[in-house]
Amino acid sequence: MGGVRMDRDEVPVFPYHYGQEADLYQFYRVPKVLFTEPVFKRLSTDAKILYGLLLDRMQLSIRNGWIDEDGRVFIYYTVESIMEALACGNKKAGQLLTELDDQKGIGLISRKRQGLGKPDKIFVRKCVLPEMSKRHVQTCQNDTSGDVEMTLQDMSKRHANNTDKNNTEFSETESNLSGRAYRPEEENPMDGMEEYNAYRNYFLKQLEFDSLLLDYPYEQDTLNEILELLVETVCSRRKTIRICGEDKPAQIVKSRFMKLDAEHIRYVMQCMHENTTKVRNIKQYLLAALYNAPLTISNYYSTLVNHDMYGAGG
């Protein structure tokens, strides 16, 4: 209804899905809470979709290290980009941003002006509130207290089917890749594992880890150690991380690690091969090598090129 009618001869024939083929897509993540929690009922469907697009853009910001002095991730997403993504006009794009912002809208984003001709910094806020989790806890308590004539089997079925209040609803939005300040009162037993898995999957893709394993078939233990060290470091709650005997701000270390790619890891592996001194603390050695890789990789390969061109004797 309201769409463009197409002549049947113009309609493409899309193939069916077989087996697990539906898992092959790349998805924009639009949190379920936007459709299930009463607080978001007045938010238009287009605004909810835009929020999903803004969430997706967070990954680019993390790779680029777009983090402010308070450790908050921000994105750049222009009105023109919104118009193109949602096939809408300038006015509609502006209205959708207003729906989401913290000045006239629901408060899911905050915009910071950058000056004439520059795009706004957009801070994408989390779409969960403490009372949402409390409601789920209270529901469970009501089911398991008092004179409730309900078998364990019935109760487990009810929890499995009640996706509106199931904790799985918050899994996508609670994965914290923003490096915000740690607040113990917000922690629950699943947060740490969800965050760990999110970062691990990020590095597996960012580092092209399968290719690295093929390139270094006899050093897979070292590669796995590097992977686990990266994940452990970016998941750390400490304010500082010791690198080369100095306490570096954790946010700077994490930002630099998020920018590493497969070539940086190959460079680190090459440095380890060429190192002739005894390494007493391999963890600290790897931390230093990974931290310095983006700064030293260019000079290293320039030196190799000069050596090949002019010889060791100059």
mmCIF file of C-alpha atoms in Angstrom:
data_model
loop_
_atom_site.group_PDB
_atom_site.id
_atom_site.type_symbol
_atom_site.label_atom_id
_atom_site.label_comp_id
_atom_site.label_asym_id
_atom_site.label_seq_id
_atom_site.Cartn_x
_atom_site.Cartn_y
_atom_site.Cartn_z
ATOM 1 C CA MET A 1 0.000 0.000 0.000
ATOM 2 C CA GLY A 2 1.494 3.290 -1.023
ATOM 3 C CA GLY A 3 4.406 1.557 -2.735
ATOM 4 C CA VAL A 4 5.430 1.628 -6.370
ATOM 5 C CA ARG A 5 3.505 -0.898 -8.456
ATOM 6 C CA MET A 6 5.749 -2.912 -10.734
ATOM 7 C CA ASP A 7 4.887 -4.722 -13.916
ATOM 8 C CA ARG A 8 5.170 -8.483 -13.307
ATOM 9 C CA ASP A 9 7.742 -8.729 -16.106
ATOM 10 C CA GLU A 10 9.946 -6.287 -14.188
ATOM 11 C CA VAL A 11 9.829 -8.137 -10.877
ATOM 12 C CA PRO A 12 13.010 -10.174 -10.265
ATOM 13 C CA VAL A 13 12.676 -13.794 -9.154
ATOM 14 C CA PHE A 14 14.444 -14.098 -5.818
ATOM 15 C CA PRO A 15 15.674 -17.578 -4.832
ATOM 16 C CA TYR A 16 14.459 -19.527 -1.792
ATOM 17 C CA HIS A 17 16.519 -20.099 1.330
ATOM 18 C CA TYR A 18 17.884 -23.593 1.897
ATOM 19 C CA GLY A 19 19.348 -24.916 5.132
ATOM 20 C CA GLN A 20 21.236 -22.230 7.058
ATOM 21 C CA GLU A 21 21.581 -19.807 4.155
ATOM 22 C CA ALA A 22 19.730 -17.052 6.028
ATOM 23 C CA ASP A 23 22.795 -16.755 8.288
ATOM 24 C CA LEU A 24 24.899 -15.542 5.356
ATOM 25 C CA TYR A 25 23.483 -12.007 5.381
ATOM 26 C CA GLN A 26 24.984 -8.969 6.999
ATOM 27 C CA PHE A 27 22.455 -7.266 9.261
ATOM 28 C CA TYR A 28 21.781 -3.865 10.706
ATOM 29 C CA ARG A 29 20.994 -4.334 14.395
ATOM 30 C CA VAL A 30 17.763 -2.733 15.516
ATOM 31 C CA PRO A 31 17.316 -3.638 19.217
ATOM 32 C CA LYS A 32 14.083 -5.471 20.041
ATOM 33 C CA VAL A 33 13.444 -3.213 23.028
ATOM 34 C CA LEU A 34 12.575 -0.411 20.611
ATOM 35 C CA PHE A 35 9.502 -2.444 19.630
ATOM 36 C CA THR A 36 8.643 -4.049 22.969
ATOM 37 C CA GLU A 37 9.148 -1.397 25.658
ATOM 38 C CA PRO A 38 6.311 1.120 26.192
ATOM 39 C CA VAL A 39 8.739 4.043 26.413
ATOM 40 C CA PHE A 40 9.548 3.631 22.703
ATOM 41 C CA LYS A 41 5.961 3.250 21.434
ATOM 42 C CA ARG A 42 5.766 6.865 20.245
ATOM 43 C CA LEU A 43 8.986 6.518 18.251
ATOM 44 C CA SER A 44 8.331 6.110 14.526
ATOM 45 C CA THR A 45 9.466 2.981 12.725
ATOM 46 C CA ASP A 46 11.788 5.042 10.508
ATOM 47 C CA ALA A 47 13.439 6.555 13.601
ATOM 48 C CA LYS A 48 13.976 3.076 15.035
ATOM 49 C CA ILE A 49 15.604 1.967 11.793
ATOM 50 C CA LEU A 50 17.793 5.077 11.811
ATOM 51 C CA TYR A 51 18.913 4.218 15.346
ATOM 52 C CA GLY A 52 20.010 0.815 14.011
ATOM 53 C CA LEU A 53 22.014 2.523 11.255
ATOM 54 C CA LEU A 54 23.682 4.789 13.815
ATOM 55 C CA LEU A 55 24.551 1.785 15.984
ATOM 56 C CA ASP A 56 26.144 0.114 12.962
ATOM 57 C CA ARG A 57 28.294 3.184 12.313
ATOM 58 C CA MET A 58 29.771 2.807 15.842
ATOM 59 C CA GLN A 59 32.068 0.068 14.544
ATOM 60 C CA LEU A 60 33.729 2.508 12.132
ATOM 61 C CA SER A 61 34.217 4.975 14.984
ATOM 62 C CA ILE A 62 35.863 2.323 17.134
ATOM 63 C CA ARG A 63 38.275 1.434 14.334
ATOM 64 C CA ASN A 64 39.110 5.107 13.824
ATOM 65 C CA GLY A 65 39.473 5.847 17.524
ATOM 66 C CA TRP A 66 36.728 8.485 17.559
ATOM 67 C CA ILE A 67 36.465 8.682 21.339
ATOM 68 C CA ASP A 68 36.149 11.873 23.382
ATOM 69 C CA GLU A 69 38.053 12.834 26.516
ATOM 70 C CA ASP A 70 35.466 11.052 28.692
ATOM 71 C CA GLY A 71 35.847 7.765 26.811
ATOM 72 C CA ARG A 72 32.561 8.100 24.911
ATOM 73 C CA VAL A 73 32.394 6.894 21.312
ATOM 74 C CA PHE A 74 30.957 9.346 18.796
ATOM 75 C CA ILE A 75 30.062 8.961 15.128
ATOM 76 C CA TYR A 76 29.701 11.121 12.048
ATOM 77 C CA TYR A 77 26.526 10.500 10.066
ATOM 78 C CA THR A 78 25.436 13.326 7.815
ATOM 79 C CA VAL A 79 21.903 14.248 6.800
ATOM 80 C CA GLU A 80 22.897 13.380 3.240
ATOM 81 C CA SER A 81 23.842 9.861 4.352
ATOM 82 C CA ILE A 82 20.468 9.454 6.060
ATOM 83 C CA MET A 83 18.660 10.670 2.951
ATOM 84 C CA GLU A 84 20.507 8.127 0.818
ATOM 85 C CA ALA A 85 20.100 5.214 3.260
ATOM 86 C CA LEU A 86 16.386 5.746 3.904
ATOM 87 C CA ALA A 87 15.473 7.166 0.490
ATOM 88 C CA CYS A 88 13.937 10.258 2.037
ATOM 89 C CA GLY A 89 14.184 14.018 1.708
ATOM 90 C CA ASN A 90 16.176 16.519 3.724
ATOM 91 C CA LYS A 91 13.191 17.524 5.872
ATOM 92 C CA LYS A 92 12.323 13.928 6.786
ATOM 93 C CA ALA A 93 15.950 13.140 7.677
ATOM 94 C CA GLY A 94 16.034 16.142 9.999
ATOM 95 C CA GLN A 95 12.753 15.104 11.629
ATOM 96 C CA LEU A 96 14.073 11.600 12.317
ATOM 97 C CA LEU A 97 17.188 12.983 13.995
ATOM 98 C CA THR A 98 14.998 15.267 16.090
ATOM 99 C CA GLU A 99 12.883 12.270 17.152
ATOM 100 C CA LEU A 100 15.999 10.576 18.479
ATOM 101 C CA ASP A 101 17.905 13.473 20.036
ATOM 102 C CA ASP A 102 17.985 14.629 23.652
ATOM 103 C CA GLN A 103 16.768 18.172 22.989
ATOM 104 C CA LYS A 104 13.319 17.674 21.472
ATOM 105 C CA GLY A 105 13.129 13.902 21.086
ATOM 106 C CA ILE A 106 13.373 10.728 23.139
ATOM 107 C CA GLY A 107 17.058 11.101 24.039
ATOM 108 C CA LEU A 108 18.703 8.158 22.261
ATOM 109 C CA ILE A 109 21.345 10.418 20.694
ATOM 110 C CA SER A 110 23.165 13.595 21.642
ATOM 111 C CA ARG A 111 24.454 15.944 18.939
ATOM 112 C CA LYS A 112 27.399 18.291 19.318
ATOM 113 C CA ARG A 113 27.781 21.087 16.782
ATOM 114 C CA GLN A 114 31.200 21.328 15.114
ATOM 115 C CA GLY A 115 30.880 24.646 13.391
ATOM 116 C CA LEU A 116 29.893 25.864 9.944
ATOM 117 C CA GLY A 117 30.421 23.288 7.212
ATOM 118 C CA LYS A 118 31.362 20.492 9.604
ATOM 119 C CA PRO A 119 29.141 17.498 10.460
ATOM 120 C CA ASP A 120 27.796 17.114 13.983
ATOM 121 C CA LYS A 121 29.373 14.703 16.390
ATOM 122 C CA ILE A 122 26.664 12.204 17.284
ATOM 123 C CA PHE A 123 26.826 10.286 20.549
ATOM 124 C CA VAL A 124 24.616 7.191 20.310
ATOM 125 C CA ARG A 125 23.165 6.398 23.730
ATOM 126 C CA LYS A 126 22.215 2.952 25.022
ATOM 127 C CA CYS A 127 18.534 2.116 24.623
ATOM 128 C CA VAL A 128 18.143 0.261 27.932
ATOM 129 C CA LEU A 129 17.239 1.635 31.328
ATOM 130 C CA PRO A 130 17.804 0.062 34.768
ATOM 131 C CA GLU A 131 14.050 -0.291 35.338
ATOM 132 C CA MET A 132 13.747 -2.526 32.252
ATOM 133 C CA SER A 133 16.005 -5.128 33.856
ATOM 134 C CA LYS A 134 14.227 -4.667 37.219
ATOM 135 C CA ARG A 135 10.875 -5.448 35.597
ATOM 136 C CA HIS A 136 12.224 -8.757 34.361
ATOM 137 C CA VAL A 137 13.557 -9.625 37.835
ATOM 138 C CA GLN A 138 10.222 -8.716 39.456
ATOM 139 C CA THR A 139 8.332 -10.854 36.937
ATOM 140 C CA CYS A 140 10.526 -13.844 37.780
ATOM 141 C CA GLN A 141 10.058 -13.243 41.512
ATOM 142 C CA ASN A 142 6.289 -13.116 41.118
ATOM 143 C CA ASP A 143 6.351 -16.431 39.255
ATOM 144 C CA THR A 144 8.485 -18.185 41.867
ATOM 145 C CA SER A 145 6.961 -16.828 45.090
ATOM 146 C CA GLY A 146 3.643 -17.233 46.927
ATOM 147 C CA ASP A 147 0.979 -19.813 46.112
ATOM 148 C CA VAL A 148 1.753 -20.207 42.416
ATOM 149 C CA GLU A 149 0.485 -23.558 41.165
ATOM 150 C CA MET A 150 2.869 -23.921 38.273
ATOM 151 C CA THR A 151 5.157 -26.827 37.459
ATOM 152 C CA LEU A 152 8.824 -26.244 36.698
ATOM 153 C CA GLN A 153 8.189 -27.353 33.135
ATOM 154 C CA ASP A 154 5.374 -24.806 32.684
ATOM 155 C CA MET A 155 7.530 -22.069 34.170
ATOM 156 C CA SER A 156 10.493 -22.800 31.911
ATOM 157 C CA LYS A 157 8.193 -22.804 28.876
ATOM 158 C CA ARG A 158 6.723 -19.458 29.912
ATOM 159 C CA HIS A 159 10.174 -17.901 30.264
ATOM 160 C CA ALA A 160 11.348 -19.351 26.973
ATOM 161 C CA ASN A 161 8.308 -18.082 25.070
ATOM 162 C CA ASN A 162 8.006 -14.681 26.717
ATOM 163 C CA THR A 163 10.519 -12.946 24.489
ATOM 164 C CA ASP A 164 9.177 -9.537 25.447
ATOM 165 C CA LYS A 165 10.750 -9.857 28.884
ATOM 166 C CA ASN A 166 13.498 -12.370 28.279
ATOM 167 C CA ASN A 167 17.043 -11.225 28.986
ATOM 168 C CA THR A 168 18.102 -12.212 25.465
ATOM 169 C CA GLU A 169 16.335 -9.042 24.382
ATOM 170 C CA PHE A 170 19.105 -6.958 25.909
ATOM 171 C CA SER A 171 22.076 -8.943 24.605
ATOM 172 C CA GLU A 172 22.575 -6.864 21.467
ATOM 173 C CA THR A 173 22.397 -3.543 23.235
ATOM 174 C CA GLU A 174 24.412 -4.445 26.310
ATOM 175 C CA SER A 175 27.584 -5.417 24.410
ATOM 176 C CA ASN A 176 29.785 -2.504 25.391
ATOM 177 C CA LEU A 177 32.279 -1.584 22.683
ATOM 178 C CA SER A 178 32.380 2.050 23.701
ATOM 179 C CA GLY A 179 34.901 1.739 26.507
ATOM 180 C CA ARG A 180 32.703 3.762 28.879
ATOM 181 C CA ALA A 181 33.500 3.988 32.568
ATOM 182 C CA TYR A 182 32.894 0.787 34.529
ATOM 183 C CA ARG A 183 29.988 0.912 36.961
ATOM 184 C CA PRO A 184 29.846 -2.166 39.248
ATOM 185 C CA GLU A 185 26.196 -1.595 40.132
ATOM 186 C CA GLU A 186 25.235 -2.207 36.493
ATOM 187 C CA GLU A 187 27.117 -5.472 36.139
ATOM 188 C CA ASN A 188 25.369 -8.832 35.909
ATOM 189 C CA PRO A 189 27.033 -12.265 35.418
ATOM 190 C CA MET A 190 26.468 -12.285 31.661
ATOM 191 C CA ASP A 191 27.831 -8.838 30.801
ATOM 192 C CA GLY A 192 31.499 -9.823 30.925
ATOM 193 C CA MET A 193 31.102 -12.871 28.675
ATOM 194 C CA GLU A 194 28.947 -10.977 26.152
ATOM 195 C CA GLU A 195 31.491 -8.181 26.003
ATOM 196 C CA TYR A 196 34.365 -10.662 25.651
ATOM 197 C CA ASN A 197 32.664 -12.509 22.789
ATOM 198 C CA ALA A 198 31.799 -9.254 21.026
ATOM 199 C CA TYR A 199 35.404 -8.058 21.092
ATOM 200 C CA ARG A 200 36.758 -11.500 20.168
ATOM 201 C CA ASN A 201 34.520 -11.673 17.098
ATOM 202 C CA TYR A 202 35.586 -8.147 16.171
ATOM 203 C CA PHE A 203 39.294 -9.051 16.232
ATOM 204 C CA LEU A 204 38.764 -12.346 14.406
ATOM 205 C CA LYS A 205 37.311 -10.365 11.508
ATOM 206 C CA GLN A 206 39.487 -7.243 11.772
ATOM 207 C CA LEU A 207 42.741 -9.242 11.848
ATOM 208 C CA GLU A 208 41.628 -11.727 9.149
ATOM 209 C CA PHE A 209 42.591 -14.332 11.703
ATOM 210 C CA ASP A 210 41.895 -17.369 9.492
ATOM 211 C CA SER A 211 44.417 -16.062 6.949
ATOM 212 C CA LEU A 212 47.007 -15.500 9.676
ATOM 213 C CA LEU A 213 46.602 -19.086 10.857
ATOM 214 C CA LEU A 214 47.260 -20.284 7.307
ATOM 215 C CA ASP A 215 50.319 -18.035 6.979
ATOM 216 C CA TYR A 216 51.808 -19.250 10.279
ATOM 217 C CA PRO A 217 50.795 -22.922 10.576
ATOM 218 C CA TYR A 218 53.527 -23.686 13.141
ATOM 219 C CA GLU A 219 52.890 -20.617 15.298
ATOM 220 C CA GLN A 220 49.187 -20.861 15.913
ATOM 221 C CA ASP A 221 49.722 -20.885 19.677
ATOM 222 C CA THR A 222 51.454 -17.505 19.435
ATOM 223 C CA LEU A 223 48.678 -16.088 17.262
ATOM 224 C CA ASN A 224 46.030 -17.304 19.687
ATOM 225 C CA GLU A 225 47.996 -15.765 22.540
ATOM 226 C CA ILE A 226 48.044 -12.436 20.684
ATOM 227 C CA LEU A 227 44.292 -12.669 20.055
ATOM 228 C CA GLU A 228 43.502 -13.412 23.684
ATOM 229 C CA LEU A 229 45.810 -10.644 24.861
ATOM 230 C CA LEU A 230 44.062 -8.098 22.634
ATOM 231 C CA VAL A 231 40.626 -9.146 23.864
ATOM 232 C CA GLU A 232 41.744 -9.223 27.497
ATOM 233 C CA THR A 233 43.223 -5.735 27.209
ATOM 234 C CA VAL A 234 40.228 -4.036 25.567
ATOM 235 C CA CYS A 235 37.907 -5.704 28.109
ATOM 236 C CA SER A 236 40.027 -4.509 31.023
ATOM 237 C CA ARG A 237 38.336 -2.246 33.568
ATOM 238 C CA ARG A 238 41.607 -0.669 34.683
ATOM 239 C CA LYS A 239 42.165 3.027 34.100
ATOM 240 C CA THR A 240 45.795 2.498 33.052
ATOM 241 C CA ILE A 241 47.668 -0.295 31.302
ATOM 242 C CA ARG A 242 51.406 -0.796 31.722
ATOM 243 C CA ILE A 243 53.282 -0.619 28.415
ATOM 244 C CA CYS A 244 57.104 -0.532 28.252
ATOM 245 C CA GLY A 245 57.302 0.200 31.978
ATOM 246 C CA GLU A 246 54.881 3.149 31.753
ATOM 247 C CA ASP A 247 51.242 3.367 32.788
ATOM 248 C CA LYS A 248 49.356 4.416 29.663
ATOM 249 C CA PRO A 249 45.710 5.625 29.776
ATOM 250 C CA ALA A 250 43.636 2.522 29.118
ATOM 251 C CA GLN A 251 41.425 4.316 26.619
ATOM 252 C CA ILE A 252 44.406 5.239 24.437
ATOM 253 C CA VAL A 253 45.730 1.675 24.519
ATOM 254 C CA LYS A 254 42.327 0.246 23.643
ATOM 255 C CA SER A 255 41.808 2.746 20.828
ATOM 256 C CA ARG A 256 45.162 1.848 19.291
ATOM 257 C CA PHE A 257 44.525 -1.884 19.586
ATOM 258 C CA MET A 258 41.158 -1.519 17.856
ATOM 259 C CA LYS A 259 42.956 -0.092 14.802
ATOM 260 C CA LEU A 260 45.286 -3.069 14.361
ATOM 261 C CA ASP A 261 44.900 -5.194 11.248
ATOM 262 C CA ALA A 262 46.471 -8.326 9.787
ATOM 263 C CA GLU A 263 49.569 -6.475 8.525
ATOM 264 C CA HIS A 264 50.324 -5.195 12.010
ATOM 265 C CA ILE A 265 50.187 -8.759 13.357
ATOM 266 C CA ARG A 266 52.498 -9.981 10.586
ATOM 267 C CA TYR A 267 54.863 -7.179 11.507
ATOM 268 C CA VAL A 268 54.801 -8.214 15.174
ATOM 269 C CA MET A 269 55.468 -11.840 14.192
ATOM 270 C CA GLN A 270 58.410 -10.708 12.051
ATOM 271 C CA CYS A 271 59.839 -8.693 14.945
ATOM 272 C CA MET A 272 59.610 -11.739 17.182
ATOM 273 C CA HIS A 273 61.504 -13.808 14.615
ATOM 274 C CA GLU A 274 64.280 -11.235 14.426
ATOM 275 C CA ASN A 275 64.568 -10.729 18.169
ATOM 276 C CA THR A 276 67.721 -12.393 19.501
ATOM 277 C CA THR A 277 67.474 -11.372 23.154
ATOM 278 C CA LYS A 278 65.810 -13.486 25.822
ATOM 279 C CA VAL A 279 62.241 -12.415 26.517
ATOM 280 C CA ARG A 280 61.507 -12.768 30.222
ATOM 281 C CA ASN A 281 57.930 -11.522 30.161
ATOM 282 C CA ILE A 282 56.279 -12.500 26.877
ATOM 283 C CA LYS A 283 53.013 -10.778 27.804
ATOM 284 C CA GLN A 284 54.688 -7.415 28.326
ATOM 285 C CA TYR A 285 56.771 -7.934 25.183
ATOM 286 C CA LEU A 286 53.655 -8.561 23.088
ATOM 287 C CA LEU A 287 51.784 -5.642 24.650
ATOM 288 C CA ALA A 288 54.637 -3.304 23.758
ATOM 289 C CA ALA A 289 54.986 -4.727 20.240
ATOM 290 C CA LEU A 290 51.260 -4.455 19.529
ATOM 291 C CA TYR A 291 51.014 -0.965 21.005
ATOM 292 C CA ASN A 292 53.970 0.333 18.974
ATOM 293 C CA ALA A 293 53.153 -1.518 15.742
ATOM 294 C CA PRO A 294 51.107 1.295 14.120
ATOM 295 C CA LEU A 295 53.905 3.783 14.837
ATOM 296 C CA THR A 296 56.897 1.717 13.747
ATOM 297 C CA ILE A 297 55.645 -0.473 10.903
ATOM 298 C CA SER A 298 56.222 2.144 8.180
ATOM 299 C CA ASN A 299 59.793 2.901 9.262
ATOM 300 C CA TYR A 300 60.552 -0.808 9.489
ATOM 301 C CA TYR A 301 59.517 -1.550 5.913
ATOM 302 C CA SER A 302 61.176 1.635 4.623
ATOM 303 C CA THR A 303 64.425 0.445 6.179
ATOM 304 C CA LEU A 304 64.033 -2.953 4.519
ATOM 305 C CA VAL A 305 63.467 -1.318 1.131
ATOM 306 C CA ASN A 306 66.551 0.872 1.554
ATOM 307 C CA HIS A 307 68.576 -2.190 2.549
ATOM 308 C CA ASP A 308 67.460 -4.083 -0.549
ATOM 309 C CA MET A 309 68.166 -1.117 -2.825
ATOM 310 C CA TYR A 310 71.490 0.065 -1.461
ATOM 311 C CA GLY A 311 72.875 -2.934 0.347
ATOM 312 C CA ALA A 312 73.965 -3.347 3.937
ATOM 313 C CA GLY A 313 77.104 -1.292 3.396
ATOM 314 C CA GLY A 314 75.179 1.882 2.355
#
